[in-house]
Coordinates of C-alpha atoms in Angstrom, one line a residue:
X1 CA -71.0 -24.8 20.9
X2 CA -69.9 -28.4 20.3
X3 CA -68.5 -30.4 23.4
X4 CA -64.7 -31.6 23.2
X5 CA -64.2 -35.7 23.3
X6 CA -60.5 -36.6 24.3
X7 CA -59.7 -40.0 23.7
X8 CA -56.6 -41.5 25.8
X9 CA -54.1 -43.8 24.0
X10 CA -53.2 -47.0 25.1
X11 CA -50.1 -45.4 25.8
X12 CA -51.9 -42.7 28.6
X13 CA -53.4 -46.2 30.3
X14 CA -49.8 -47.9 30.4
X15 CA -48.3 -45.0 31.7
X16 CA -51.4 -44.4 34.3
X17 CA -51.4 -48.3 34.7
X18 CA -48.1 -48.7 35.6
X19 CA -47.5 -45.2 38.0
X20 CA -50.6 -46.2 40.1
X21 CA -48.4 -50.0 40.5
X22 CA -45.5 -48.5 41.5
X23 CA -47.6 -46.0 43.8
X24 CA -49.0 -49.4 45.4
X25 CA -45.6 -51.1 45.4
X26 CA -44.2 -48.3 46.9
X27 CA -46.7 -48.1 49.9
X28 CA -46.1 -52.3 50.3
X29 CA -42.2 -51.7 50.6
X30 CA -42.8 -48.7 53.9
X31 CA -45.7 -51.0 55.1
X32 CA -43.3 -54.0 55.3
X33 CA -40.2 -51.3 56.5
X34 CA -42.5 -50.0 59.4
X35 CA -43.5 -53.4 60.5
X36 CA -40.5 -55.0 61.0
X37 CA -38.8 -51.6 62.4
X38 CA -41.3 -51.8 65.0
X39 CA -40.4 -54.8 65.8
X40 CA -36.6 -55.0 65.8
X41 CA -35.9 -50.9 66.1
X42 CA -32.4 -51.1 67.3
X43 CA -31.8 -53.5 64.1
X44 CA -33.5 -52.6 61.3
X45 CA -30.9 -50.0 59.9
X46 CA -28.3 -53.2 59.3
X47 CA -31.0 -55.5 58.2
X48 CA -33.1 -53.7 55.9
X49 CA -32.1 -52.9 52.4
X50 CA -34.3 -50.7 50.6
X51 CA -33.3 -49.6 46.6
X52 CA -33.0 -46.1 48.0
X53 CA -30.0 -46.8 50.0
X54 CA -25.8 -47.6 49.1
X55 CA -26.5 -51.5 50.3
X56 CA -29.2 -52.7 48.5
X57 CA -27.6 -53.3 45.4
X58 CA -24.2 -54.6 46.7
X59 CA -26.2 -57.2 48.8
X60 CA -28.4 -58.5 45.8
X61 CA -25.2 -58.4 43.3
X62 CA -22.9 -60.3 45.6
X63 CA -24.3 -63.7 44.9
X64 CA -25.7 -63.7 41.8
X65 CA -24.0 -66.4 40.1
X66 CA -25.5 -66.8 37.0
X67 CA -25.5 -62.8 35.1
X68 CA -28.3 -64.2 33.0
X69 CA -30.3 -62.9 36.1
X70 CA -28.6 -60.0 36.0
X71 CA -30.2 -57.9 33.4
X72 CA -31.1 -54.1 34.0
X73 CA -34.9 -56.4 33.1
X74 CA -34.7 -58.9 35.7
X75 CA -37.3 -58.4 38.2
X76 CA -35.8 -57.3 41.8
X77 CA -36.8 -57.3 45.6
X78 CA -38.6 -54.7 46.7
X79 CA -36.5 -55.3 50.2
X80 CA -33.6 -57.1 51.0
X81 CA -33.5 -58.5 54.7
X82 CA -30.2 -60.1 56.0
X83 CA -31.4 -61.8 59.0
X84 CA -28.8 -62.2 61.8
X85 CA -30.9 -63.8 64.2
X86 CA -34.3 -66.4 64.1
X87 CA -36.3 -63.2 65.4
X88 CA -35.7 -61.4 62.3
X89 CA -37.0 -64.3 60.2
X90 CA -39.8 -64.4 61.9
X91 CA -40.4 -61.1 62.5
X92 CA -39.8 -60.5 58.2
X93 CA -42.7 -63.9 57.3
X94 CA -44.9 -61.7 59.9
X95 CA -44.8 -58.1 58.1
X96 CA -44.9 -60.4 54.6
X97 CA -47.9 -62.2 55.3
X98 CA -49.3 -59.1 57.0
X99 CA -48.7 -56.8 53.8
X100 CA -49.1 -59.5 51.0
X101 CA -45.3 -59.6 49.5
X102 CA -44.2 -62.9 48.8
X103 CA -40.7 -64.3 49.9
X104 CA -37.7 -65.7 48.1
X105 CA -34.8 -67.1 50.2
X106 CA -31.4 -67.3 49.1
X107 CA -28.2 -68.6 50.8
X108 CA -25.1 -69.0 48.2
X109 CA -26.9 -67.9 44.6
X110 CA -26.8 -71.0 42.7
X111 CA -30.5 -71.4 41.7
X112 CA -30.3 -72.4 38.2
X113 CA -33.1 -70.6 37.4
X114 CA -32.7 -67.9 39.5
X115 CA -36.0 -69.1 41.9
X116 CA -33.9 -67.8 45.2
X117 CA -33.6 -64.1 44.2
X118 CA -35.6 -63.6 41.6
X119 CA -39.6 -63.6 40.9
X120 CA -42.5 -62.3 38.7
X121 CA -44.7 -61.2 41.0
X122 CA -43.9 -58.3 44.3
X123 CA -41.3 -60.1 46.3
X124 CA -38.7 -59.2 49.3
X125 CA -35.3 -61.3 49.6
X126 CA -34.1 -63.1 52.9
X127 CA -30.3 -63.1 52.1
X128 CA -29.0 -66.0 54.5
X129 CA -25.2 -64.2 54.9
X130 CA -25.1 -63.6 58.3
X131 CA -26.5 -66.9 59.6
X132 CA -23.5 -68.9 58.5
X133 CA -22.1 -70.5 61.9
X134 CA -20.6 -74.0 61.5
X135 CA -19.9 -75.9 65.0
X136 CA -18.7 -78.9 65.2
X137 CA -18.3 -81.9 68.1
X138 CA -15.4 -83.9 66.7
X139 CA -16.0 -86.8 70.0
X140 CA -19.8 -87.1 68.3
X141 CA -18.9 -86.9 64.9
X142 CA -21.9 -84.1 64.3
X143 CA -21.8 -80.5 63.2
X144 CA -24.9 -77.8 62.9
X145 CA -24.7 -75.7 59.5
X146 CA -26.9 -72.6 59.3
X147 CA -27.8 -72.3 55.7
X148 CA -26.1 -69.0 54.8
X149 CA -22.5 -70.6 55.1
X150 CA -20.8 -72.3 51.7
X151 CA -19.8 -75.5 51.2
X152 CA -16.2 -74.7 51.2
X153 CA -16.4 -72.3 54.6
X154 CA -18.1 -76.0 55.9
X155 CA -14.5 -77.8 54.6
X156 CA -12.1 -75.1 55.9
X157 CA -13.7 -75.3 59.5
X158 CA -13.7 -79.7 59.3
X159 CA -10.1 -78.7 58.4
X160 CA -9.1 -76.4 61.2
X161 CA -11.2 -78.2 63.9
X162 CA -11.6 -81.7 63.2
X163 CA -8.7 -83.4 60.6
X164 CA -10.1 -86.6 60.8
X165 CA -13.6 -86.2 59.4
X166 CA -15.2 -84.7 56.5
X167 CA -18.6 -84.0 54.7
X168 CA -20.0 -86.1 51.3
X169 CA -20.6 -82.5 50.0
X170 CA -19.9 -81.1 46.5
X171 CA -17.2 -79.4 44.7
X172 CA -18.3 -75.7 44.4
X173 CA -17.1 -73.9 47.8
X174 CA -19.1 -71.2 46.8
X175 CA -22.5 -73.1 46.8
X176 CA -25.2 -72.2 49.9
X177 CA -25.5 -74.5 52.2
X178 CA -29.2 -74.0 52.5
X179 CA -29.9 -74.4 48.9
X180 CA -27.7 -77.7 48.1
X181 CA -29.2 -79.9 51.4
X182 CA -32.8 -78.7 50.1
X183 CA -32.5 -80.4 47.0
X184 CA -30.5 -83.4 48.1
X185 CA -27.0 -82.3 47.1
X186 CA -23.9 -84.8 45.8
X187 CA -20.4 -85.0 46.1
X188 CA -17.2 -87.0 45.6
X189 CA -18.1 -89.2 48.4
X190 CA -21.5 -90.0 47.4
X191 CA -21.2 -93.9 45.8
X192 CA -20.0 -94.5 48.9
X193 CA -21.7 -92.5 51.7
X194 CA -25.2 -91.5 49.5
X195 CA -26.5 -87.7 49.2
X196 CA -25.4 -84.7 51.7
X197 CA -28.9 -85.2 52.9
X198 CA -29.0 -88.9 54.0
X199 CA -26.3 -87.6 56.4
X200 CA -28.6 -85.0 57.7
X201 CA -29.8 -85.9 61.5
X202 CA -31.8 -83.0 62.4
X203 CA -32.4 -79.3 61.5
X204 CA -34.2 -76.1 62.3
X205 CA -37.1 -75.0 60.3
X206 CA -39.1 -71.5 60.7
X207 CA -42.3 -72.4 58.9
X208 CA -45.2 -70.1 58.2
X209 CA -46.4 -69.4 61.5
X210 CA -43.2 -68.2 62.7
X211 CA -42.7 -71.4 64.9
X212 CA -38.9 -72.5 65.3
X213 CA -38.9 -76.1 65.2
X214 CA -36.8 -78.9 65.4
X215 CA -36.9 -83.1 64.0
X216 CA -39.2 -84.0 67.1
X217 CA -41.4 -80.7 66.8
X218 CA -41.5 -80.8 62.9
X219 CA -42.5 -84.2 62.4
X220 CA -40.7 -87.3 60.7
X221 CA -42.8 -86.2 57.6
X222 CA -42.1 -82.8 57.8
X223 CA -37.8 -83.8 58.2
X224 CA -38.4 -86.0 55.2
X225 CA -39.9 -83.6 53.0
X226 CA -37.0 -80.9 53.5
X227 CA -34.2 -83.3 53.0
X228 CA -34.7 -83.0 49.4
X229 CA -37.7 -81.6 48.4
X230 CA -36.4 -78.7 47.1
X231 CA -36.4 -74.9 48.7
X232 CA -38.6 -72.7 49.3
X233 CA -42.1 -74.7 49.7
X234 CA -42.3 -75.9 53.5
X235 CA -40.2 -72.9 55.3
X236 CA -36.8 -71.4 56.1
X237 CA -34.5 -73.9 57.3
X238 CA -32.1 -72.0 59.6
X239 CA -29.5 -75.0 60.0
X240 CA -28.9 -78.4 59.7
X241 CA -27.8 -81.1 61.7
X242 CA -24.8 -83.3 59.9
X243 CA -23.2 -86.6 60.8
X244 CA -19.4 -86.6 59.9
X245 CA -17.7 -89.3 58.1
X246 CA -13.8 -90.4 58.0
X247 CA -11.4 -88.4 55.9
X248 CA -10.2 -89.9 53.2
X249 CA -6.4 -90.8 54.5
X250 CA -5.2 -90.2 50.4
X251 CA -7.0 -89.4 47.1
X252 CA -5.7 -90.9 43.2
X253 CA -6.8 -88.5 40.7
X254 CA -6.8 -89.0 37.1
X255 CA -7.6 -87.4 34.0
X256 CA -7.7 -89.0 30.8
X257 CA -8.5 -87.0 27.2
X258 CA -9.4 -89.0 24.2
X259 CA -10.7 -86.5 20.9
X260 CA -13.0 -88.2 18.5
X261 CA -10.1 -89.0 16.7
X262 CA -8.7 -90.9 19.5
X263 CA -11.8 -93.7 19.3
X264 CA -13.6 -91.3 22.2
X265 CA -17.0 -92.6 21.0
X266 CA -15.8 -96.4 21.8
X267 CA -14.2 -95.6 24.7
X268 CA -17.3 -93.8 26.3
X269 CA -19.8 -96.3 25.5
X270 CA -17.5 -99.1 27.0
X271 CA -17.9 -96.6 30.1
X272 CA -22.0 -96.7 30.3
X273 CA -21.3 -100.1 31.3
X274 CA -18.9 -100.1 33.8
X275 CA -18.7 -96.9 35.8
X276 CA -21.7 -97.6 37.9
X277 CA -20.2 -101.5 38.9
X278 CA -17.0 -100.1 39.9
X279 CA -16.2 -100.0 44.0
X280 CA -17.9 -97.2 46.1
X281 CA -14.3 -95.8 46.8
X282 CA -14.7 -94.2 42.5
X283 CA -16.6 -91.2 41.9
X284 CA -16.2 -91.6 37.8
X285 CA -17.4 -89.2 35.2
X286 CA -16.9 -88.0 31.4
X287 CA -17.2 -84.4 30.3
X288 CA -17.6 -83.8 26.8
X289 CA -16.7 -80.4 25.1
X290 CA -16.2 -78.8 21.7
X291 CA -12.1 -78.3 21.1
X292 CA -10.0 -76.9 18.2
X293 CA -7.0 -79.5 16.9
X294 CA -4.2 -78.7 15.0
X295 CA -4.8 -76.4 11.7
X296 CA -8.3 -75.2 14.1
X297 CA -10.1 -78.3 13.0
X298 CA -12.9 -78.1 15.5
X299 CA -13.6 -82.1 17.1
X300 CA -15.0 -83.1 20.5
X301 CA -13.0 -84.3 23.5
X302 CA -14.5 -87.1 26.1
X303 CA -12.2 -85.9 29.5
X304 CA -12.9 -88.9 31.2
X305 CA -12.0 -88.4 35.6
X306 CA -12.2 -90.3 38.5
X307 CA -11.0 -89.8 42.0
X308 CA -10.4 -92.8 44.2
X309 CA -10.3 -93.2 47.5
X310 CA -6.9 -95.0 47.7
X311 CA -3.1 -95.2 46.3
X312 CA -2.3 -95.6 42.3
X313 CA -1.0 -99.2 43.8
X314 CA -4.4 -100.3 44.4
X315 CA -6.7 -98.4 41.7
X316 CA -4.4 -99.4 38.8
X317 CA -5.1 -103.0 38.8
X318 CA -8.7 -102.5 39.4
X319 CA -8.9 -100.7 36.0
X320 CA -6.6 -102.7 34.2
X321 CA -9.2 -105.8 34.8
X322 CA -12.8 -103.6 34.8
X323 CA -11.6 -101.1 32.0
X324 CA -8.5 -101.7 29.9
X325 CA -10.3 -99.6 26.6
X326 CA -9.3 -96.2 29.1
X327 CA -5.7 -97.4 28.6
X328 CA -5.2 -95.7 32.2
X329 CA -1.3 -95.1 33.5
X330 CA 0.6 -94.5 36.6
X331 CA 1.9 -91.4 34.5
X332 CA -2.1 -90.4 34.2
X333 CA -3.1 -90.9 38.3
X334 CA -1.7 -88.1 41.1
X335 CA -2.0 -88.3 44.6
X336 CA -2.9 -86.1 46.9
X337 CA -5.1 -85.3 50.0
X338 CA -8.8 -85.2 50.3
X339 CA -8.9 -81.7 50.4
X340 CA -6.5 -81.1 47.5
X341 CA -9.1 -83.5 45.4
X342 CA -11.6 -81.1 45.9
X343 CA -9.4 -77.9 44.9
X344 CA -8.2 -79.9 41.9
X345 CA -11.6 -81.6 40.7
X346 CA -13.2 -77.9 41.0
X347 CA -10.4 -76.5 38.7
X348 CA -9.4 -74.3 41.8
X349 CA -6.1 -73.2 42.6
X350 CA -4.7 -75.1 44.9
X351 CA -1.5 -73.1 46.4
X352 CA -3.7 -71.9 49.7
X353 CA -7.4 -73.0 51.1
X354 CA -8.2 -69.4 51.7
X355 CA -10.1 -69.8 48.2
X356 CA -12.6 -72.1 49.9
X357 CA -13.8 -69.0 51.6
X358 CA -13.7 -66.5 49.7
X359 CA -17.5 -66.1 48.4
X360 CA -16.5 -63.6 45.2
X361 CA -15.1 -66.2 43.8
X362 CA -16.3 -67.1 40.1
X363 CA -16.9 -71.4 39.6
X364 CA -14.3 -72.2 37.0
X365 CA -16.8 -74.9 36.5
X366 CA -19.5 -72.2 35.3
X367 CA -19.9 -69.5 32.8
X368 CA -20.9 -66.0 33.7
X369 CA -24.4 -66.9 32.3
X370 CA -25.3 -70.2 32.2
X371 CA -28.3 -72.5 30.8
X372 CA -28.3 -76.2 32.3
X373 CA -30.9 -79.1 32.2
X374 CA -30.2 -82.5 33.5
X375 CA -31.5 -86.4 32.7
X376 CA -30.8 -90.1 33.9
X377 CA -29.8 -92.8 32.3
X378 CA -31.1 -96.5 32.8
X379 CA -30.0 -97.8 30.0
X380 CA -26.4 -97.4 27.8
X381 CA -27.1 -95.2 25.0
X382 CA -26.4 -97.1 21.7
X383 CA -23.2 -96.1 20.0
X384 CA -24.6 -94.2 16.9
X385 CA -26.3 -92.1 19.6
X386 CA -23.8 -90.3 20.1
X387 CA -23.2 -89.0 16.8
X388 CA -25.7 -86.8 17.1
X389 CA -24.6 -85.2 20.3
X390 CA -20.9 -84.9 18.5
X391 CA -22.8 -82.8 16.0
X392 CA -24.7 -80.5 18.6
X393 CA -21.4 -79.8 20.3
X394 CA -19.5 -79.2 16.9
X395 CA -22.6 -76.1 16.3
X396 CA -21.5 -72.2 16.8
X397 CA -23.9 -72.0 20.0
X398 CA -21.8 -74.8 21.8
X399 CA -18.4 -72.8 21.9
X400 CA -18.9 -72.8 26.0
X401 CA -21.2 -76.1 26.1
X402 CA -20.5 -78.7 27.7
X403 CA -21.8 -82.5 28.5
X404 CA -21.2 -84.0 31.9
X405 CA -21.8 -87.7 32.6
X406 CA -21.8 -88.6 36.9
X407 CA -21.5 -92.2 37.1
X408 CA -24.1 -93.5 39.9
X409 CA -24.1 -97.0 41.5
X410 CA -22.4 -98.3 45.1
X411 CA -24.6 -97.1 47.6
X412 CA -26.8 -95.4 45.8
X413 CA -28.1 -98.6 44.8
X414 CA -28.9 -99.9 48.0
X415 CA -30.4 -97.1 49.8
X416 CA -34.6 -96.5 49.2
X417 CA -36.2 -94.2 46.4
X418 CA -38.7 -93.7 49.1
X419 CA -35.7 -93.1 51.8
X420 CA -35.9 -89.0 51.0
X421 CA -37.6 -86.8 48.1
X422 CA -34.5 -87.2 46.0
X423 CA -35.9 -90.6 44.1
X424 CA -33.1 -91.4 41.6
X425 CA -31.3 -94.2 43.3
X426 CA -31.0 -97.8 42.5
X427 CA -31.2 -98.8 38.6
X428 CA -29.6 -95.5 37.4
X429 CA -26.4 -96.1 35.5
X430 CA -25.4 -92.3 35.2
X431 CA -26.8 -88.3 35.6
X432 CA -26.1 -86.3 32.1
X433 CA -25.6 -82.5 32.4
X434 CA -25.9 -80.4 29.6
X435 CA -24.5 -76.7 29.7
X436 CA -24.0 -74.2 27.7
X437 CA -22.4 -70.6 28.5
X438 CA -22.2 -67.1 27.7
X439 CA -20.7 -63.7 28.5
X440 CA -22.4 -61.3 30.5
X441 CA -22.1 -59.2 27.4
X442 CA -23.8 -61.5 25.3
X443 CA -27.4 -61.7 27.1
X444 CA -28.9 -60.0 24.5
X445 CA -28.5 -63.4 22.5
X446 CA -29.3 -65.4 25.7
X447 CA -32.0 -67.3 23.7
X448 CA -30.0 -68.3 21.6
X449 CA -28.2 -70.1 23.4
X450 CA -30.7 -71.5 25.6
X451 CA -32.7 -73.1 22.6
X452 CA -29.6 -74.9 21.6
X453 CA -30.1 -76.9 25.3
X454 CA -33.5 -77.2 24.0
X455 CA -32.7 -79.0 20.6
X456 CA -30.4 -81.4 22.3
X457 CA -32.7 -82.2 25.4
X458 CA -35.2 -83.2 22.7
X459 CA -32.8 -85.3 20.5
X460 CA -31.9 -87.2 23.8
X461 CA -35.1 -88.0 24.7
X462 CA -35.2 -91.6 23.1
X463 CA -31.9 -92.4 24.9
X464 CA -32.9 -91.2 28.7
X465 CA -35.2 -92.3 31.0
X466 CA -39.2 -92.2 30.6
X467 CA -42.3 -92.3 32.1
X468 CA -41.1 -89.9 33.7
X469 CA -38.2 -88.5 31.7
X470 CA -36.4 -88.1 34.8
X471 CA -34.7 -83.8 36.2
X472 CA -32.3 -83.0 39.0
X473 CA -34.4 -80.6 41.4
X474 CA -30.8 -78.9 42.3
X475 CA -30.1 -78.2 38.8
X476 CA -33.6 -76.3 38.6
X477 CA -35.1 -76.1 34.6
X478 CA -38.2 -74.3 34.8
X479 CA -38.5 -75.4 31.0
X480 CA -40.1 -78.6 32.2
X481 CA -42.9 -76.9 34.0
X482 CA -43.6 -74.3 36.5
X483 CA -46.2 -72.8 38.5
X484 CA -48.9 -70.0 37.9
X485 CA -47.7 -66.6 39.1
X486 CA -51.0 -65.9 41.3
X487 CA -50.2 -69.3 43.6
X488 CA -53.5 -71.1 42.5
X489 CA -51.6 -74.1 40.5
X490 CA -53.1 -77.7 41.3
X491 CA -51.4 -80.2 41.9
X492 CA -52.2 -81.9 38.8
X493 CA -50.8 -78.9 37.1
X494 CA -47.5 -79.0 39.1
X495 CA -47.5 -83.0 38.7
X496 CA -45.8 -82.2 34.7
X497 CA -42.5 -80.8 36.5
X498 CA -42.9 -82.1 39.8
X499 CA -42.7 -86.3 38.9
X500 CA -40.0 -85.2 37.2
X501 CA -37.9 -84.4 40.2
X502 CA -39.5 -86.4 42.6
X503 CA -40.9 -89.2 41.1
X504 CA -43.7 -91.1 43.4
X505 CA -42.6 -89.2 46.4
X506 CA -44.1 -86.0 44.7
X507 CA -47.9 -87.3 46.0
X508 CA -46.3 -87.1 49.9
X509 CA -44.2 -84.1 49.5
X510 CA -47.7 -82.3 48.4
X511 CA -49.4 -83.9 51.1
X512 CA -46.8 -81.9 53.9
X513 CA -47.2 -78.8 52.0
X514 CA -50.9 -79.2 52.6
X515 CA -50.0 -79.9 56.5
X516 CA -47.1 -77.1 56.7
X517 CA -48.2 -74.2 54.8
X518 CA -52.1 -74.8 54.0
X519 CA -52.5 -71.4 52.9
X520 CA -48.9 -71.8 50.5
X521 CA -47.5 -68.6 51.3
X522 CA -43.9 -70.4 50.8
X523 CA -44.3 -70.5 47.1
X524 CA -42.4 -69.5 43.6
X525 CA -42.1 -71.3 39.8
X526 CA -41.6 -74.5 41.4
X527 CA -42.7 -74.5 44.8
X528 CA -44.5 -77.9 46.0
X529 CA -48.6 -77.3 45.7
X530 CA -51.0 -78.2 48.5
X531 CA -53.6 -80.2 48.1
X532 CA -57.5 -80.0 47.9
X533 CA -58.6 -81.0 52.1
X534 CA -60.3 -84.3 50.6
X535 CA -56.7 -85.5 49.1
X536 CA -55.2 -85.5 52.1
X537 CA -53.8 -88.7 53.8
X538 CA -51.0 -88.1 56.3

């Protein structure tokens, strides 16, 4: 009698393959459940979120702001934790570390790239929501921050508690706390006050032994490297200490739209050359988008904005004499109060402040799925140059694009490269921004869209900076580089996106890694490295 062979398809193995993961994943989720329960019983029920229960997905979906990470594909946490205490952070890097999951952190949803909430490998989510106190002393000029609070729940309390004083944050009330001070963070204010972190005068960080530490405990070194150097690679920062400045006592906006037609492409390289000499009290900018004229001729618009800090009487004859090609008006500037700039630059109604904090809402300023990358400019781009980006906006892919253009200068100039991680300082003339949006519905074609970035980030390259082509770490574009899933990246490897964001001051920022987190449990697609023991220098 002949024996029977069976052969398995490849098919069988998958199946087999990926039953026994899930079997493994599975025992790694009640692992890290029955480790923290034991730890925080009375708790656990209101911070756990497993996928089995009502919460979980209600928690992960409330912050999500970009639905390209929203995919029934996307990889998701095998447990959300929404700490309300220090304990529970702890208590949650314990049972990780213990059980091998790694960590992502999130506090408002506004990773570019997703990095906060989303991974490749196993992960659990600390969702910062419930550690979102802001107190202030007004006599000291100070206010602590816990990272889970939003940039506009920071204004409405500077509002309600202390009318004379205000924060050089940015114009997105919805953005984390946590997540915009990690990666330096700008505003408004900052030509005249620098970045939200070089007003940062202490903090508390959890790090990977659980410690709670504060400035003096943590190190200068340590305080340097988190004011900036991105999230996610030297702890949990639970809040931040913030020096106050003086409210702006009135606010000229102005708006001024000029279509190719119009000479735009004059005006706007006239611009290159003056916006970053103008007086700290400007923040200046141009966005460029694609437009439909009369008979649906499709042309671009330049929107060029500024807010001033100061009446139409004094910011009219400043640019009549610095920039007469804008051809600006009394009719083109309003004024209002510092607040009210914020509602109106952000495109945010402005009949109540009650939309500062309300965390649902959508950023005007943002489509539902969104690609971004970012440059610097040292030099004015030549005239011709921009042709060609007239031509990339004019495509089908750019319908929702847009190209932003953040004059830089006033103090910017003055303060250090060296002063925090964040390196682009003096000798910058402006930060470009190039988006381009989609509908939820439309993630299907999500590449498409994405490699449209891609053609026009390479076309710009001969016009941006070099050596490095210089990124914003805050407006995250893993295209530029990223880490190996299993943690093992060098830092040589990490050096292609990482002197990129952080220019020289990448070498240090590795070195406190190294001193931190030796074994880099904090880690994800752009996490800081560590460093071989015989590199070490601090």
């Amino acid at each position: 009698m002949k024996s029977l062979h069976f052969s398995a398809s490849p098919f069988v193995f998958l199946v087999i393959f990926s039953l026994s993961s899930a079997i493994v994943l599975a025992h790694a989720n009640e692992k890290f459940v029955h480790c923290f329960s034991s730890l925080h019983p009375q708790d656990s029920s209101s911070v756990i979120h497993t996928p089995n229960i009502s919460s979980y997905l209600s928690v992960l979906d409330s912050t999500i702001r970009n639905f390209r990470f929203a995919t029934p594909t996307t990889p998701k946490p095998l447990v959300i934790v929404t700490p309300s205490t220090v304990s529970h952070i702890q208590s949650t890097i314990h049972c990780s570390k213990k059980h091998g999951l790694e960590i992502r952190t999130r506090s408002g949803g506004h990773d570019f790239e997703g990095s906060s909430f989303v991974s490749q490998v196993p992960f659990l989510l600390i969702d910062m929501v419930n550690l979102r106190s802001i107190d202030i002393n007004v006599e000291n000029k100070v206010a602590w921050v816990q990272s889970g609070a939003i940039l506009g729940e920071l204004y409405y309390k500077l509002v309600e508690e202390a009318n004379t004083l205000t924060f050089p944050a940015g114009l997105c009330p919805t953005v984390g706390i946590g997540g915009y001070m990690s990666g330096g963070g700008y505003g408004l204010l900052f030509r005249k006050y620098g970045l939200a972190t070089d007003n940062v005068i202490d903090a508390q960080l959890v790090d990977a032994k659980g410690r709670l530490l504060d400035r003096k405990s943590m190190g200068e070194d340590v305080f340097w490297a988190i004011r900036g150097g991105g999230g996610g690679s030297f702890g949990i920062v639970v809040a931040w200490k913030i020096q106050l400045v003086p409210l702006p006592k009135i606010v000229t906006l102005y708006t001024v739209n000029r279509i190719l037609e119009q000479n735009a492409t004059q005006v706007v390289h006239q611009w290159q050359s003056i916006a970053h000499k103008l007086p700290i009290e400007f923040y200046s900018g141009i966005t460029f988008a694609p437009i439909k004229i009369d008979g649906g001729k499709k042309t671009v618009v330049a929107s060029f904005h500024a807010s001033f800090l100061g009446t139409t009487d004094e910011l009219l004859p400043i640019m009549q004499e610095s920039f007469p090609e804008l051809g600006l008006t009394r009719e083109d500037c309003t004024e209002m109060s510092w607040l009210q700039s914020i509602l109106y630059m952000g495109l945010l109604p402005n009949e109540t402040l009650n939309i500062l904090v309300d965390r649902t809402h959508q950023n005007p300023l943002l489509s539902p799925s969104f690609k971004s990358k970012s440059d610097y400019v040292t030099e004015p781009m030549p005239e011709g140059a921009f042709e060609g980006v007239w031509e990339r906006l004019l495509e089908e892919e750019a319908d929702a694009a847009t190209i932003s253009l953040i004059a830089y200068g006033g103090i910017m100039d003055q303060i250090p490269s060296t002063a925090t991680p964040y390196p682009h300082r003096g000798g910058i003339l402006y930060k470009m921004v190039y988006s381009v949006g989609w509908a939820a519905e439309d993630n299907a074609r999500s590449e498409w869209y994405v490699n449209w970035t891609r053609r026009l980030y390479s076309y710009m390259a001969p016009f941006v900076s070099k050596s490095p082509r210089r990124a914003y770490i805050n407006y995250r574009d893993v295209d530029i580089g990223m880490n190996d899933e299993n943690g093992k990246t060098s830092y040589e490897e990490a050096s292609v996106w990482g002197i990129k964001y952080f220019m020289g001051n990448f070498d240090k920022l590795a070195q406190v890694k190294t001193m931190i987190d030796p074994e880099n449990f904090f880690r994800h697609e752009q996490s800081i490295p560590t460093l071989p023991p015989s590199n070490m220098e601090l």
